[in-house]
Tab-separated table of C-alpha atoms in Angstrom:
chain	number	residue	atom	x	y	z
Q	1	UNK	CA	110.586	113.519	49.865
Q	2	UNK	CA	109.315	115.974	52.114
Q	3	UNK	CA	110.608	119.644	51.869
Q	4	UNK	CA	112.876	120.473	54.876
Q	5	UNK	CA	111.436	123.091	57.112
Q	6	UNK	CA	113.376	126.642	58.206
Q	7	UNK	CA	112.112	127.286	61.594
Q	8	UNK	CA	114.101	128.486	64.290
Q	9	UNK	CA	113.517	127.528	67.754
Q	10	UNK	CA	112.959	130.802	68.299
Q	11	UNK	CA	110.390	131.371	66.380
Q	12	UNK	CA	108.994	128.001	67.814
Q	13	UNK	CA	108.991	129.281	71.096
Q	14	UNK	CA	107.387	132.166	69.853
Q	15	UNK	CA	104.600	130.626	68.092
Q	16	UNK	CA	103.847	128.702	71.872
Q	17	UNK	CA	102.955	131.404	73.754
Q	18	UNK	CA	99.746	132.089	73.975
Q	19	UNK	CA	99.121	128.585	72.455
Q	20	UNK	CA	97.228	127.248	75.482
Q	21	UNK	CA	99.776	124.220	75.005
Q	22	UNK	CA	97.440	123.381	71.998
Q	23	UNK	CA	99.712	122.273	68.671
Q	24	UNK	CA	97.398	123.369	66.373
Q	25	UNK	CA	97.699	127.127	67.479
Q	26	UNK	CA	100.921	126.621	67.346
Q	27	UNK	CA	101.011	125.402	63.743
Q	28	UNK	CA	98.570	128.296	62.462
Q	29	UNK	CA	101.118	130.677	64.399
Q	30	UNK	CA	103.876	129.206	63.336
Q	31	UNK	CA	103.043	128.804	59.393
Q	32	UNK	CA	101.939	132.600	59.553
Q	33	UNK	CA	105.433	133.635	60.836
Q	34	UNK	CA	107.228	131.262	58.370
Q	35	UNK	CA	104.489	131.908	54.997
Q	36	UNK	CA	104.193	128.564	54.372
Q	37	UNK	CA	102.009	125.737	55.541
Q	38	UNK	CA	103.199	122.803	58.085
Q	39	UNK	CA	101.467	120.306	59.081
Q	40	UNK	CA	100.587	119.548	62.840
Q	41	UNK	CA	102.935	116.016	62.670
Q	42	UNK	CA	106.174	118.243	61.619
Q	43	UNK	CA	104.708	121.113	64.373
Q	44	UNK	CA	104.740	118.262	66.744
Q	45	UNK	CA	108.441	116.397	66.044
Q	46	UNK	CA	109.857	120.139	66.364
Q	47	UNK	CA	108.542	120.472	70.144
Q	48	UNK	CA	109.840	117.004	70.952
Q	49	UNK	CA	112.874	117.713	69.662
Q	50	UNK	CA	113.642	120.965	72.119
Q	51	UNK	CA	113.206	120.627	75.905
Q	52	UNK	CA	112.680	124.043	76.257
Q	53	UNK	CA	109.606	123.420	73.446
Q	54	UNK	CA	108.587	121.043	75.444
Q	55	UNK	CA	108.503	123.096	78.730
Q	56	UNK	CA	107.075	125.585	76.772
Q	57	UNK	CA	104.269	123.972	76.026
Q	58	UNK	CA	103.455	122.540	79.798
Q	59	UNK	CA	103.833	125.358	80.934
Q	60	UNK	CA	100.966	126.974	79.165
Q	61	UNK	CA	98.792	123.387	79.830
Q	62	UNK	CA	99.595	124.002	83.439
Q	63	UNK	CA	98.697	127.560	83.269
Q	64	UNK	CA	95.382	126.686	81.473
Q	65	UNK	CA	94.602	124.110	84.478
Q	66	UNK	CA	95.420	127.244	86.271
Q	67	UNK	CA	92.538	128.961	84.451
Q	68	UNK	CA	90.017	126.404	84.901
Q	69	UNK	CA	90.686	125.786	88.824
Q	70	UNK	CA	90.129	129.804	89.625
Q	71	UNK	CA	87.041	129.712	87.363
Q	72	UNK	CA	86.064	126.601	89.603
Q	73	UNK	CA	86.616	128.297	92.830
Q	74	UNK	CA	84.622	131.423	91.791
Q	75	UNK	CA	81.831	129.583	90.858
Q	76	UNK	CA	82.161	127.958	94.204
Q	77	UNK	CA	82.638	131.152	96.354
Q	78	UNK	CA	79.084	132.583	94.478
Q	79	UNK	CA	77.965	129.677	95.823
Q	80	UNK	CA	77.223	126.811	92.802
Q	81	UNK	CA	76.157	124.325	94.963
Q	82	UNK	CA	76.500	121.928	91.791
Q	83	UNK	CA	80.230	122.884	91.150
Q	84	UNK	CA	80.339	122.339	94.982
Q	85	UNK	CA	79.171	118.984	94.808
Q	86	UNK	CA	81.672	118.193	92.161
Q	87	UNK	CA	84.480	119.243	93.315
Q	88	UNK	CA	83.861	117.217	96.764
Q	89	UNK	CA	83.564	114.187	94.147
Q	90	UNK	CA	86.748	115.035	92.875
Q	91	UNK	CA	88.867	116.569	95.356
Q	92	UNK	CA	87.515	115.208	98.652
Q	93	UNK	CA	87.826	111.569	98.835
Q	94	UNK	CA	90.289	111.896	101.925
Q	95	UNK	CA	87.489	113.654	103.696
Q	96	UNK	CA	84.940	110.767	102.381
Q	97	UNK	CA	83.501	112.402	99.709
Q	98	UNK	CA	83.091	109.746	96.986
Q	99	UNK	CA	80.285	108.434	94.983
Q	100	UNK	CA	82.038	105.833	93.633
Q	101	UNK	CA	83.234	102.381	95.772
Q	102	UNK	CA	86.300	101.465	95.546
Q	103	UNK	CA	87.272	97.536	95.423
Q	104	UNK	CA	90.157	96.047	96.953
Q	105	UNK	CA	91.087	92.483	96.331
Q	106	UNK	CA	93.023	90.666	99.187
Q	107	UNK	CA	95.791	88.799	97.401
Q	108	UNK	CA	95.732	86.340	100.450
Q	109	UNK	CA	92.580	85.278	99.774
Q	110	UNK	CA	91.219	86.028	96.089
Q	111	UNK	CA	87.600	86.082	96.888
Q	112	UNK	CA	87.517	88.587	100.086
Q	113	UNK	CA	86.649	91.828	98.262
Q	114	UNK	CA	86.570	95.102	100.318
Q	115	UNK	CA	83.863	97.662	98.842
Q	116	UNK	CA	84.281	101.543	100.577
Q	117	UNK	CA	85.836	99.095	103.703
Q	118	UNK	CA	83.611	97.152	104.237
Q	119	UNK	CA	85.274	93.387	104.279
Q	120	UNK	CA	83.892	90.734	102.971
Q	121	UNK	CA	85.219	87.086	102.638
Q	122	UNK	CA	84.391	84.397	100.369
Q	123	UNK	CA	81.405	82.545	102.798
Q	124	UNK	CA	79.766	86.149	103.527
Q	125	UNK	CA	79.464	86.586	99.055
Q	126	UNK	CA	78.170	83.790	99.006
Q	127	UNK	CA	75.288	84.259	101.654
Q	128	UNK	CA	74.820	88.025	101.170
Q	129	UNK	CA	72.861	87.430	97.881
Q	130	UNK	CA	71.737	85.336	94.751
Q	131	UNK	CA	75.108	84.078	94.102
Q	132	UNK	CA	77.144	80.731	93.890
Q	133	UNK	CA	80.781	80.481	94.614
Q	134	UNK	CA	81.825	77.578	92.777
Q	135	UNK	CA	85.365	75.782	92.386
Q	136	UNK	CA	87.699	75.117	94.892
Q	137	UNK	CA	87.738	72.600	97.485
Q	138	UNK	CA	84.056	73.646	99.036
Q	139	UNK	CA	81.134	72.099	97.261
């Protein structure tokens, strides 16, 4: 049977901060504080089982994100074309910035597929390119 832990949620909370939202950290700062060790499954049942733990720790996620984003935008500002280009990937796509098509499928007609909007129905597959629609009642 496994040995019943004596943390507070106290010192739980303490043991987030400065965690990055990361449980590990939070396990080495927590088994300092209590001078014993606990594994990362007990670290993790104790945050689920406060919603303040739990807040805790997305908080310092989001704040992290928070990190990354400004180091982003410098990088940006000094003019990283590169970081430029990705973030367009990423964060433009309502300004048509994307590298990647997107399919729609028509649910009115299953074979009329829609790559980056440009329609196309069953007939104009099949006599765009090397391939053969088969089944249905067209032979």
């Amino acid at each position: 049977m496994a040995k019943k832990l004596n943390v507070t949620k106290e010192q739980l909370l303490k043991a987030i901060e400065g965690s990055q939202g990361l449980v590990s950290k939070v396990r080495r700062k927590l088994a300092a504080a209590i001078g014993e060790k606990i594994s990362w499954d007990a670290v993790d049942r104790l945050i689920k089982k406060y919603d303040e733990a739990q807040e805790a720790v997305r908080a310092e996620k989001e704040e992290m994100l928070d990190i990354a984003e400004n180091n982003i935008f410098k990088d940006m500002v000094d003019g990283d074309t590169a970081t430029s280009k990705w973030y367009l990937r990423m964060k433009g796509k309502e300004r048509g910035y994307e590298d990647t098509p997107t399919f729609q499928l028509d649910n009115s007609d299953p074979l009329r597929i829609d790559i980056s909007g440009e329609p196309m129905s069953a007939e104009d597959l099949a006599s765009s390119a090397d391939i053969e629609v088969t089944g249905g009642d067209k032979e």
